Amino acid sequence: MMENELQIDLFTHMQEVEVGRTLNSRFHYLRENIESAFSNLWKKFLHGPKDILTTLISSIGITAVFAYFDIRLLVVIVVTALIQHTIDTFSLNYDKKHSISWQL
């Protein structure tokens, strides 16, 4: 009896270690994706505000899947999308107000 209990305890411990390794690798991958996403987002912002939303969706969308739609990550995506919408609206209004019309 005692030997079976030790085997079960050892097996349970091995499963816990494997789950820990899986979670650790998943969070490491998640962190790398987030760093890459925000790096790409910053580069796009320096080139102009038009492509930020596309870059954000393509780079963070995959990260959201791997994070199992963690609520904090979704909040970041929604807030960034709202910021993108504000930037696009401001940019569009600024272009309309400050454009020079060459029509006669």
XYZ file of C-alpha atoms in Angstrom:
104
model
C 0.000 0.000 0.000
C 2.718 2.414 0.983
C 4.592 1.869 -2.272
C 1.504 2.692 -4.354
C 0.959 5.912 -2.412
C 4.584 6.919 -3.004
C 4.221 6.211 -6.716
C 1.030 8.278 -6.861
C 2.712 11.142 -4.965
C 5.714 10.992 -7.297
C 3.460 10.944 -10.362
C 1.430 13.885 -9.011
C 4.610 15.840 -8.315
C 5.913 15.127 -11.832
C 2.624 16.380 -13.302
C 2.818 19.561 -11.208
C 6.369 20.178 -12.410
C 5.304 19.662 -16.036
C 2.343 22.036 -15.648
C 4.684 24.603 -14.093
C 7.089 24.290 -17.016
C 4.246 24.654 -19.510
C 2.901 27.765 -17.790
C 6.385 29.235 -17.482
C 7.081 28.760 -21.195
C 3.641 30.142 -22.101
C 4.169 33.290 -20.016
C 7.673 33.701 -21.457
C 6.210 33.489 -24.972
C 3.442 35.902 -23.985
C 5.952 38.434 -22.637
C 8.022 38.223 -25.830
C 4.900 38.758 -27.951
C 3.857 41.791 -25.933
C 7.337 43.317 -26.152
C 7.419 42.707 -29.899
C 3.919 44.114 -30.343
C 4.666 47.343 -28.536
C 8.006 47.669 -30.326
C 6.214 47.358 -33.681
C 3.525 49.743 -32.480
C 6.123 52.360 -31.514
C 7.889 52.024 -34.886
C 4.577 52.492 -36.703
C 3.763 55.511 -34.542
C 7.061 57.122 -35.545
C 6.195 56.601 -39.227
C 2.698 58.016 -38.874
C -0.518 57.317 -37.021
C -2.456 55.716 -39.886
C -1.320 52.076 -39.514
C -1.293 51.774 -35.741
C -4.587 49.897 -35.437
C -3.634 47.369 -38.112
C -0.290 46.750 -36.450
C -1.912 46.474 -33.048
C -4.463 43.920 -34.180
C -1.944 41.786 -36.042
C 0.706 41.765 -33.328
C -1.383 41.655 -30.159
C -4.250 39.599 -31.538
C -2.168 36.429 -31.461
C -0.953 37.322 -27.991
C -4.553 37.603 -26.785
C -5.246 34.074 -27.976
C -2.249 32.734 -26.079
C -3.274 34.647 -22.973
C -6.702 32.954 -23.082
C -8.306 36.358 -23.434
C -7.001 37.624 -20.145
C -9.182 40.593 -19.193
C -6.248 42.929 -18.608
C -4.872 42.282 -22.070
C -8.280 42.870 -23.627
C -8.534 46.168 -21.739
C -5.156 47.180 -23.183
C -6.354 46.302 -26.687
C -9.608 48.245 -26.291
C -7.879 51.304 -24.816
C -5.270 51.274 -27.569
C -8.009 50.983 -30.202
C -9.765 53.997 -28.663
C -6.511 55.959 -28.701
C -6.024 54.951 -32.348
C -9.532 56.127 -33.204
C -8.842 59.469 -31.497
C -5.561 59.889 -33.375
C -7.205 59.047 -36.712
C -10.090 61.443 -36.062
C -7.745 64.247 -35.048
C -5.494 63.588 -38.046
C -8.448 63.624 -40.447
C -9.864 66.845 -38.988
C -6.426 68.475 -38.981
C -5.886 67.581 -42.647
C -9.279 69.027 -43.608
C -8.707 72.303 -41.766
C -5.147 72.877 -42.942
C -5.301 71.682 -46.530
C -4.718 74.155 -49.330
C -7.303 74.018 -52.053
C -5.930 74.438 -55.576
C -9.329 74.430 -57.227
C -10.446 77.542 -59.076
